[in-house]
Coordinates of C-alpha atoms in Angstrom, one line a residue:
Chain A
X1 CA -0.1 0.0 -0.1
X2 CA 1.5 3.2 -1.1
X3 CA 1.4 6.3 1.4
X4 CA 1.2 8.7 -1.4
X5 CA -1.4 11.0 -1.0
X6 CA -3.1 9.3 1.9
X7 CA -2.6 11.5 4.9
X8 CA -2.0 15.3 5.5
X9 CA 0.0 16.9 8.3
X10 CA -2.7 19.1 9.9
X11 CA -0.8 20.3 12.9
X12 CA 2.8 21.1 14.2
X13 CA 4.3 22.3 17.3
X14 CA 7.9 23.1 18.6
X15 CA 8.1 23.6 22.3
X16 CA 9.7 26.9 23.0
X17 CA 11.8 25.9 25.9
X18 CA 15.2 24.7 25.4
X19 CA 15.8 24.2 29.3
X20 CA 13.0 22.9 31.3
X21 CA 14.3 21.9 34.8
X22 CA 10.9 22.4 36.4
X23 CA 8.7 20.1 34.2
X24 CA 8.4 16.2 33.9
X25 CA 8.9 14.6 30.5
X26 CA 5.3 13.6 30.6
X27 CA 4.2 17.1 31.0
X28 CA 6.5 18.0 28.2
X29 CA 4.9 15.5 25.9
X30 CA 1.5 16.7 27.0
X31 CA 2.2 20.3 26.4
X32 CA 3.6 19.7 22.7
X33 CA 0.4 17.4 22.2
X34 CA -1.6 20.4 23.2
X35 CA 0.2 22.8 21.1
X36 CA 0.1 20.6 17.8
X37 CA -3.8 20.1 18.2
X38 CA -4.5 23.6 18.7
X39 CA -2.4 24.3 15.6
X40 CA -4.5 21.9 13.7
X41 CA -7.7 23.2 15.3
X42 CA -8.5 19.7 17.0
X43 CA -8.7 18.4 20.4
X44 CA -7.3 15.7 22.5
X45 CA -10.9 14.0 22.0
X46 CA -10.3 13.9 18.2
X47 CA -7.3 11.8 18.6
X48 CA -7.6 8.1 17.9
X49 CA -4.1 7.2 16.8
X50 CA -0.9 7.9 19.1
X51 CA 2.6 7.5 18.6
X52 CA 5.7 7.9 20.6
X53 CA 9.4 6.5 21.0
X54 CA 11.8 5.7 23.6
X55 CA 11.7 9.5 25.0
X56 CA 8.3 8.9 26.3
X57 CA 8.2 7.9 29.8
X58 CA 7.1 4.4 31.1
X59 CA 5.5 2.1 28.7
X60 CA 5.4 4.6 26.1
X61 CA 1.7 4.7 24.6
X62 CA 0.5 3.1 27.4
X63 CA 1.8 5.4 30.1
X64 CA 1.1 8.7 27.9
X65 CA -2.6 7.5 26.9
X66 CA -3.3 7.5 30.5
X67 CA -1.4 10.7 31.2
X68 CA -3.5 12.4 28.4
X69 CA -6.7 10.6 29.3
X70 CA -7.2 9.5 25.8
X71 CA -8.2 5.9 24.3
X72 CA -6.6 5.7 20.9
X73 CA -7.7 2.7 18.9
X74 CA -4.1 2.6 17.2
X75 CA -0.7 3.0 18.6
X76 CA 2.9 2.4 17.9
X77 CA 6.3 3.1 19.8
X78 CA 8.8 2.1 17.2
X79 CA 12.3 3.4 18.6
X80 CA 15.0 3.9 16.2
X81 CA 16.4 7.0 18.2
X82 CA 16.1 10.4 16.4
X83 CA 14.5 9.0 13.0
X84 CA 11.6 7.5 15.1
X85 CA 9.0 10.1 14.4
X86 CA 9.3 10.1 10.6
X87 CA 8.9 6.3 10.8
X88 CA 5.9 7.1 13.0
X89 CA 4.5 9.4 10.3
X90 CA 4.8 6.6 7.8
X91 CA 3.1 4.1 10.1
X92 CA 0.2 6.7 11.0
X93 CA -0.3 7.3 7.1
X94 CA -0.4 3.6 6.9
X95 CA -3.0 3.0 9.7
X96 CA -5.1 6.0 8.3
X97 CA -5.1 4.5 4.9
X98 CA -6.3 1.0 6.4
X99 CA -8.9 2.8 8.5
X100 CA -7.3 2.3 11.8
X101 CA -7.5 6.0 12.8
X102 CA -8.3 9.4 11.5
X103 CA -6.3 11.7 13.5
X104 CA -2.8 10.6 14.6
X105 CA -0.8 12.4 17.1
X106 CA 2.9 12.0 17.5
X107 CA 5.0 13.4 20.4
X108 CA 8.6 13.6 21.5
X109 CA 10.0 15.5 24.5
X110 CA 12.9 15.1 26.8
X111 CA 15.2 17.0 29.1
X112 CA 18.7 15.8 28.8
X113 CA 20.2 19.2 29.3
X114 CA 18.4 19.6 32.7
X115 CA 19.0 15.8 33.8
X116 CA 21.9 14.2 31.8
X117 CA 20.8 10.5 30.9
X118 CA 22.7 8.1 33.2
X119 CA 25.0 5.8 31.1
X120 CA 25.0 5.9 27.3
X121 CA 21.4 4.9 26.3
X122 CA 22.3 1.5 26.2
X123 CA 19.9 -1.2 27.1
X124 CA 21.9 -3.6 29.1
X125 CA 23.9 -6.6 28.7
X126 CA 21.2 -8.5 26.2
X127 CA 22.2 -5.8 23.7
X128 CA 24.2 -8.2 21.5
X129 CA 26.8 -5.6 20.4
X130 CA 27.3 -4.2 23.7
X131 CA 30.2 -6.6 25.0
X132 CA 32.1 -6.1 22.0
X133 CA 32.0 -2.3 21.8
X134 CA 31.7 -1.1 25.3
X135 CA 35.4 -1.7 26.6
X136 CA 36.5 0.7 23.7
X137 CA 34.3 3.7 24.8
X138 CA 32.2 4.4 21.7
X139 CA 30.6 7.6 22.6
X140 CA 28.4 9.1 20.0
X141 CA 30.6 11.6 19.0
X142 CA 33.5 9.1 18.5
X143 CA 31.4 6.8 16.2
X144 CA 30.5 9.9 13.9
X145 CA 34.0 11.1 14.1
X146 CA 35.3 7.9 12.6
X147 CA 32.6 8.1 9.5
X148 CA 33.9 11.7 9.0
X149 CA 37.8 10.5 9.1
X150 CA 36.9 7.8 6.5
X151 CA 35.1 10.4 4.6
X152 CA 38.2 12.6 4.5
X153 CA 40.3 9.8 3.5
X154 CA 38.3 8.5 0.7
X155 CA 37.0 11.7 -0.8
X156 CA 39.4 14.6 0.5
X157 CA 36.6 16.2 2.4
X158 CA 38.2 19.0 4.7
X159 CA 37.2 20.1 8.2
X160 CA 36.6 23.7 6.5
X161 CA 33.8 22.2 4.4
X162 CA 32.2 20.4 7.3
X163 CA 32.3 23.7 9.2
X164 CA 30.3 25.4 6.5
X165 CA 27.3 23.2 7.6
X166 CA 27.6 24.7 10.9
X167 CA 28.0 28.2 9.6
X168 CA 24.8 27.9 7.6
X169 CA 22.9 26.6 10.5
X170 CA 24.0 29.8 12.3
X171 CA 23.0 32.0 9.6
X172 CA 19.5 30.5 9.9
X173 CA 19.6 30.4 13.8
X174 CA 20.0 34.3 14.1
X175 CA 16.4 34.8 12.8
X176 CA 14.8 32.1 15.3
X177 CA 14.0 33.6 18.5
X178 CA 13.8 30.3 20.3
X179 CA 17.2 28.9 19.0
X180 CA 19.6 27.8 21.4
X181 CA 22.5 29.4 19.7
X182 CA 21.9 32.5 17.8
X183 CA 25.2 34.0 17.2
X184 CA 26.7 33.9 13.7
X185 CA 29.8 31.6 13.5
X186 CA 32.4 31.5 11.0
X187 CA 34.5 28.7 9.7
X188 CA 37.4 29.6 11.5
X189 CA 35.2 29.8 14.8
X190 CA 34.4 26.1 14.1
X191 CA 38.0 25.3 13.5
X192 CA 39.1 26.9 16.4
X193 CA 36.6 25.3 18.7
X194 CA 37.9 22.3 21.0
X195 CA 38.5 19.2 19.4
X196 CA 36.0 16.5 20.7
X197 CA 37.0 13.4 18.8
X198 CA 39.1 14.0 15.7
X199 CA 38.2 15.4 13.1
X200 CA 35.0 16.8 14.8
X201 CA 35.2 20.0 16.9
X202 CA 32.7 21.2 19.4
X203 CA 31.0 23.4 17.0
X204 CA 30.6 20.0 14.6
X205 CA 28.2 18.7 17.4
X206 CA 24.7 19.5 17.8
X207 CA 23.3 21.1 20.9
X208 CA 21.9 19.2 23.9
X209 CA 18.6 20.7 24.9
X210 CA 15.3 20.1 26.6
X211 CA 11.9 20.5 25.1
X212 CA 10.1 18.8 22.4
X213 CA 7.8 18.7 19.5
X214 CA 4.3 17.1 18.1
X215 CA 2.9 16.5 14.8
X216 CA -0.7 15.7 13.8
X217 CA -1.5 13.7 10.9
X218 CA -4.9 13.2 9.5
X219 CA -7.2 12.2 6.5
X220 CA -6.5 14.8 3.8
X221 CA -10.2 15.8 3.7
X222 CA -10.3 16.5 7.4
X223 CA -7.2 18.5 7.1
X224 CA -8.5 20.5 4.3
X225 CA -11.7 21.3 6.4
X226 CA -9.5 22.8 9.2
X227 CA -8.4 26.0 7.4
X228 CA -4.6 25.5 7.2
X229 CA -2.7 24.9 3.9
X230 CA -2.9 21.2 3.3
X231 CA 0.6 19.6 3.5
X232 CA 0.3 16.0 2.1
X233 CA 2.5 13.1 2.4
X234 CA 4.0 12.1 -0.9
X235 CA 6.6 9.7 -0.2
X236 CA 8.3 8.0 2.6
X237 CA 11.2 5.3 3.2
X238 CA 13.0 3.8 5.8
X239 CA 16.0 1.6 6.0
X240 CA 18.6 0.2 8.6
X241 CA 22.5 -0.1 8.0
X242 CA 24.7 -1.9 10.5
X243 CA 28.2 -3.6 10.3
X244 CA 26.8 -6.5 8.4
X245 CA 28.9 -9.3 10.1
X246 CA 32.1 -7.4 9.8
X247 CA 31.9 -6.1 6.2
X248 CA 32.0 -2.4 7.4
X249 CA 31.6 0.3 4.8
X250 CA 31.7 3.9 6.4
X251 CA 31.2 5.7 2.8
X252 CA 27.6 5.8 2.6
X253 CA 24.5 6.0 5.0
X254 CA 21.1 4.0 5.1
X255 CA 19.7 7.3 3.5
X256 CA 20.7 5.7 0.3
X257 CA 17.9 3.4 0.5
X258 CA 15.3 5.3 2.7
X259 CA 15.8 8.2 0.2
X260 CA 15.5 6.0 -3.1
X261 CA 12.2 4.6 -1.6
X262 CA 10.9 8.0 -0.9
X263 CA 11.8 9.5 -4.3
X264 CA 10.5 6.4 -6.0
X265 CA 7.2 6.6 -4.2
X266 CA 6.9 10.5 -4.6
X267 CA 7.8 10.2 -8.3
X268 CA 10.1 13.3 -8.0
X269 CA 13.9 13.9 -8.1
X270 CA 16.3 15.6 -5.7
X271 CA 16.5 18.6 -8.0
X272 CA 12.6 18.9 -7.5
X273 CA 13.0 19.6 -3.8
X274 CA 12.7 23.2 -2.9
X275 CA 13.7 22.9 0.7
X276 CA 15.4 20.1 2.8
X277 CA 15.5 19.4 6.6
X278 CA 18.6 17.0 7.0
X279 CA 19.3 15.6 10.3
X280 CA 22.3 17.5 11.9
X281 CA 23.6 15.5 14.7
X282 CA 27.1 16.4 13.6
X283 CA 28.2 18.4 10.6
X284 CA 29.2 15.1 8.8
X285 CA 25.7 13.6 9.2
X286 CA 24.5 16.4 7.0
X287 CA 27.2 15.8 4.4
X288 CA 26.6 12.2 3.8
X289 CA 23.0 12.3 3.9
X290 CA 23.1 15.0 1.1
X291 CA 25.2 12.7 -1.0
X292 CA 23.2 9.7 -0.1
X293 CA 19.8 11.2 -1.3
X294 CA 21.4 12.2 -4.5
X295 CA 21.5 16.1 -3.9
X296 CA 25.2 15.5 -5.2
X297 CA 27.3 12.8 -6.2
X298 CA 29.0 10.6 -3.7
X299 CA 32.3 12.4 -2.3
X300 CA 31.1 15.6 -3.6
X301 CA 29.1 16.8 -0.2
X302 CA 32.1 18.9 1.0
X303 CA 32.0 21.0 -2.3
X304 CA 28.3 21.1 -2.1
X305 CA 28.0 22.6 1.4
X306 CA 30.9 25.0 1.0
X307 CA 30.7 28.6 0.6
X308 CA 27.2 29.1 1.9
X309 CA 25.8 26.0 0.0
X310 CA 23.1 25.3 2.5
X311 CA 22.2 29.0 3.2
X312 CA 18.6 29.8 2.4
X313 CA 18.5 32.6 -0.4
X314 CA 22.0 32.2 -1.7
X315 CA 23.2 28.5 -1.6
X316 CA 22.2 25.6 -3.7
X317 CA 19.8 24.1 -1.3
X318 CA 18.2 25.7 1.7
X319 CA 18.7 23.2 4.7
X320 CA 17.6 23.5 8.2
X321 CA 16.2 26.8 8.2
X322 CA 15.4 26.8 11.8
X323 CA 19.1 26.6 12.6
X324 CA 18.8 22.7 13.1
X325 CA 20.1 20.4 15.9
X326 CA 23.5 22.2 15.4
X327 CA 22.0 25.5 16.5
X328 CA 18.4 25.5 17.2
X329 CA 17.1 22.5 19.2
X330 CA 17.9 18.8 19.7
X331 CA 15.1 17.7 22.2
X332 CA 15.7 14.7 24.0
X333 CA 18.9 14.0 21.8
X334 CA 16.4 13.1 18.9
X335 CA 16.0 15.6 16.0
X336 CA 13.6 13.8 13.7
X337 CA 10.5 15.7 14.9
X338 CA 12.1 19.1 14.4
X339 CA 13.0 18.3 11.0
X340 CA 9.6 17.7 10.0
X341 CA 8.3 20.8 11.8
X342 CA 10.5 23.0 9.9
X343 CA 9.8 21.3 6.6
X344 CA 5.9 21.8 7.2
X345 CA 6.5 25.6 8.3
X346 CA 8.5 26.2 4.9
X347 CA 5.6 24.4 2.9
X348 CA 2.9 26.6 4.8
X349 CA 5.0 29.7 3.9
X350 CA 5.2 30.3 7.6
X351 CA 9.3 29.9 8.3
X352 CA 10.9 33.3 9.3
X353 CA 10.6 35.7 6.1
X354 CA 14.6 35.9 6.2
X355 CA 14.9 32.2 5.5
X356 CA 11.5 31.1 3.7
X357 CA 12.0 29.5 0.5
X358 CA 9.8 31.4 -2.2
X359 CA 7.1 29.2 -3.6
X360 CA 8.1 26.1 -1.5
X361 CA 5.8 23.5 -2.7
X362 CA 8.0 20.4 -2.2
X363 CA 10.0 19.7 0.8
X364 CA 12.2 16.7 2.0
X365 CA 12.6 15.9 5.8
X366 CA 15.4 13.3 6.6
X367 CA 16.5 11.8 9.8
X368 CA 19.0 9.4 11.2
X369 CA 18.8 7.6 14.4
X370 CA 21.7 5.7 16.1
X371 CA 25.2 6.0 15.2
X372 CA 26.5 6.6 11.6
X373 CA 29.3 4.1 11.9
X374 CA 27.9 1.2 13.6
X375 CA 24.2 1.0 13.3
X376 CA 21.6 3.4 12.3
X377 CA 18.0 3.8 11.0
X378 CA 17.5 6.4 8.4
X379 CA 14.1 7.7 7.4
X380 CA 13.1 10.2 4.5
X381 CA 9.8 11.9 4.1
X382 CA 8.9 13.8 1.1
X383 CA 6.0 16.4 1.6
X384 CA 3.9 18.5 -0.9
X385 CA 1.7 21.5 -0.5
X386 CA -1.5 20.8 -2.4
Chain B
X1 CA 56.6 -0.9 24.8
X2 CA 53.3 0.8 25.0
X3 CA 51.6 1.1 28.3
X4 CA 48.1 -0.3 28.0
X5 CA 45.7 1.2 30.5
X6 CA 43.2 -0.9 32.6
X7 CA 40.1 -1.3 30.2
X8 CA 36.4 -1.2 31.1
X9 CA 35.1 -4.7 31.0
X10 CA 31.9 -5.8 29.7
X11 CA 29.3 -8.2 30.8
X12 CA 29.7 -11.4 28.8
X13 CA 27.2 -14.0 27.7
X14 CA 27.1 -17.8 27.5
X15 CA 27.3 -17.2 23.9
X16 CA 30.8 -15.5 23.9
X17 CA 32.4 -17.2 27.0
X18 CA 35.2 -18.8 25.0
X19 CA 36.3 -15.7 23.2
X20 CA 37.0 -14.0 26.4
X21 CA 38.5 -17.3 27.9
X22 CA 40.8 -17.4 24.6
X23 CA 41.7 -13.6 25.2
X24 CA 42.8 -14.4 28.9
X25 CA 45.1 -16.9 27.4
X26 CA 46.6 -14.2 24.9
X27 CA 44.7 -15.4 21.8
X28 CA 42.3 -13.4 19.4
X29 CA 39.7 -15.5 18.2
X30 CA 37.0 -15.2 15.8
X31 CA 33.5 -17.2 15.3
X32 CA 33.9 -19.0 11.9
X33 CA 31.0 -20.9 10.0
X34 CA 31.8 -24.4 9.0
X35 CA 28.9 -24.3 6.3
X36 CA 30.0 -21.1 4.3
X37 CA 33.7 -21.0 5.7
X38 CA 33.5 -17.4 6.7
X39 CA 34.4 -15.6 9.8
X40 CA 32.2 -12.6 11.2
X41 CA 32.1 -10.0 13.6
X42 CA 30.8 -9.5 16.1
X43 CA 30.7 -13.2 17.0
X44 CA 27.4 -15.0 17.3
X45 CA 26.4 -18.7 17.6
X46 CA 24.6 -18.4 14.2
X47 CA 26.1 -17.4 11.3
X48 CA 24.9 -14.0 9.8
X49 CA 25.7 -14.9 6.4
X50 CA 23.8 -18.2 5.8
X51 CA 22.4 -18.7 9.3
X52 CA 24.1 -22.1 10.1
X53 CA 24.5 -22.8 13.7
X54 CA 27.6 -24.8 12.7
X55 CA 30.0 -22.2 14.1
X56 CA 33.2 -22.7 15.8
X57 CA 35.8 -20.4 17.6
X58 CA 39.2 -20.1 15.7
X59 CA 42.5 -18.1 16.9
X60 CA 43.5 -15.6 14.3
X61 CA 46.8 -13.8 13.2
X62 CA 45.7 -10.6 15.2
X63 CA 47.2 -8.6 12.4
X64 CA 45.2 -5.8 10.7
X65 CA 44.9 -2.5 9.3
X66 CA 43.3 0.7 10.6
X67 CA 40.1 1.5 8.4
X68 CA 39.3 4.4 10.4
X69 CA 40.0 6.1 13.8
X70 CA 39.8 9.0 15.9
X71 CA 41.8 10.4 18.6
X72 CA 39.1 11.3 21.5
X73 CA 40.3 14.1 23.6
X74 CA 38.7 14.2 27.0
X75 CA 40.6 16.7 29.3
X76 CA 42.6 13.7 30.7
X77 CA 43.6 10.4 29.1
X78 CA 43.1 10.8 25.3
X79 CA 42.6 7.6 23.6
X80 CA 42.1 6.5 20.0
X81 CA 39.1 4.6 18.9
X82 CA 39.3 2.8 15.7
X83 CA 37.9 0.2 13.3
X84 CA 40.6 -2.3 12.5
X85 CA 40.2 -4.5 9.3
X86 CA 41.6 -8.1 10.3
X87 CA 43.9 -9.9 7.8
X88 CA 41.0 -12.6 7.9
X89 CA 38.4 -10.0 6.8
X90 CA 36.1 -8.7 9.3
X91 CA 36.2 -5.1 10.7
X92 CA 36.1 -4.7 14.4
X93 CA 35.7 -1.8 16.8
X94 CA 38.7 -1.4 19.1
X95 CA 41.3 0.9 20.9
X96 CA 44.6 1.6 19.2
X97 CA 47.4 2.5 21.3
X98 CA 50.8 3.8 20.4
X99 CA 53.7 6.1 22.0
X100 CA 52.4 9.0 20.0
X101 CA 48.5 8.7 19.9
X102 CA 48.3 11.8 17.4
X103 CA 50.3 9.8 14.7
X104 CA 47.7 6.9 14.7
X105 CA 46.2 7.1 11.1
X106 CA 44.2 5.2 8.6
X107 CA 45.9 2.6 6.7
X108 CA 48.4 1.9 9.4
X109 CA 49.3 -1.8 10.2
X110 CA 48.5 -3.0 13.7
X111 CA 48.6 -6.0 15.7
X112 CA 46.6 -7.3 18.8
X113 CA 47.9 -6.9 22.3
X114 CA 46.1 -7.8 25.5
X115 CA 45.1 -5.2 28.2
X116 CA 44.1 -6.0 31.7
X117 CA 40.4 -5.4 32.3
X118 CA 38.4 -4.6 35.2
X119 CA 37.4 -7.8 37.3
X120 CA 40.5 -9.6 36.2
X121 CA 39.3 -9.8 32.6
X122 CA 41.8 -9.4 29.6
X123 CA 40.4 -7.2 26.7
X124 CA 42.1 -7.4 23.2
X125 CA 43.0 -4.1 21.9
X126 CA 45.8 -3.1 19.0
X127 CA 49.1 -1.6 18.8
X128 CA 50.5 0.0 15.8
X129 CA 52.7 -2.7 14.4
X130 CA 56.2 -0.9 13.9
X131 CA 56.3 0.5 17.4

C-alpha cells in the first residue's frame, strides 16, 4: 500500500523551551501534544491514533495515553532514536489509509540538558553488540568522528567544508528567537573550537537541549476542512544499516535506501526539492545524507556545502532553516521531529521571512537515528503543499 | 613498549564465553562458520551470512590495518578509537595504542595486544605494528 497522498500534516508544534528543569517529561509531551492539536484546530478528544518513541516515559503509548486521558484505537512506539518520528508518520499514514485511525498524534519530549541521561542509552547486557564495543568507549561523537575520518580519507573532504554546515545553521538560527545558539559563527570559529574527537570539533556537534515537538496527521479531507494549507505526504522510506557481520563500509548511510524509496514513491527527483531538513547531529551527518539522497554525487558533499551552499536564499539548497540541531534544538537528543516541523513551516510559507524559500511546494525531511558508524536507521519523507 | 591502561570490562554472555577465555590466554579468536567457511564480527552462534548454527571459534593472526580512527580528547587520558580491518576479513571496533597517539592514522598496520580489564578480565586491543 502506498502512502502517497493518503494523509496530511494538519498540526505542528515545537516547544519554545530549550531548558525545562521544572517540568516532567510526561508534562512536556502533554504540552507539545496540546500545541500541535491547537495548531490543527483539533482537540485531544479527536485523537484516535498515538505514536511515541523511547523518550516517552514508562511504557510509551500506555503511560502517555493515561497521562493524556485518551483512548487511541491505534498506537505504535517504534524506537530507532532520532529517526523514530518520521517512521511514526509512515506508520500513521498506513494506519489512516487502512481505516485504523483518523487523527494521529506523534509526540517527542525530553530534558537531557536539565537531567543528563545516566549511562550511554545502552539497554543492558542483552544488547548483542554491547560487550564487543563498550570496552572501547564508543561515545556517540566518536562513532560519527570515524565516519568523518574515513570520508576525508576517501574523498578529500576537509574540516573547513564540514564547518560550512555549522556556519549555514548559524545564519538561519540568528532569525529564530527560540534557537539555543543564535550567534553567527565563521569557519574559523568552528575550526578553533575545542577538538572533541578528530576530526570533529565542538561546533561540529549539535546542541543538547530540553523541549520537544509534536505533529498531527489526518485524512486529507479532514485537514482541508481545518483551514490550514494542506501539507500532503507524497513519499516515504526507511532503512537500517549496520556492520553487516564485519563487512563495514563507512562511505554511505542508509539514506541511500530510505531516500531512493521515498523519491520513488513520490515520483520526484532531488532537483525538484525546494527545501530540505537534513538531520544534523553532527556536520558530517548532513554531508553524507546530502550525497546519499542524491543532492550531489558521492564524495562531492564537501563542495556542495562549502561557501554557503546550504544557506537559504544564497546557496544551492536551503537546509535546516530553523537553525537545525546544530544551533536551534535537539530535544531529548532526537532530532527527527523538528526536522519535519521546519519542513511543514516552509511548505506553509510560515518560516521566518529571512529564511523562507519562495514558492516552497515540495520539501524533504531526512532523519538518522543511532550511530552513523555502527548501526543506524534512516527515514526520509517527501511532503507536498497541495 | 606501549603502556596499556586498565580497560573497562563488559558483561559477557554464554554465547561469548570462549572468546573471553581465549583472550585471557592471549589469543584473539573469531567465530567461523563451517557451512560457508566465513568468519564474522561481532561473534555469534548463528552465522549472519548463511544462518548455519555450525560455527566454531578459531584463533586468528591478530594482524590488521586501521580502516578508520579518531583521537578522542577528553581533558585527561586521550585515546584512539578505531575500526581495524583484520587480515582474515572482518572489521572490528577497538582501541589502538601507540607511543604518539596523534600519529595513529588510517592505513597503518596494527597487531593485537591484550590489556588487563576490570574484574580480572583480559581485553583485546591493538597497537601500531612498527612501534
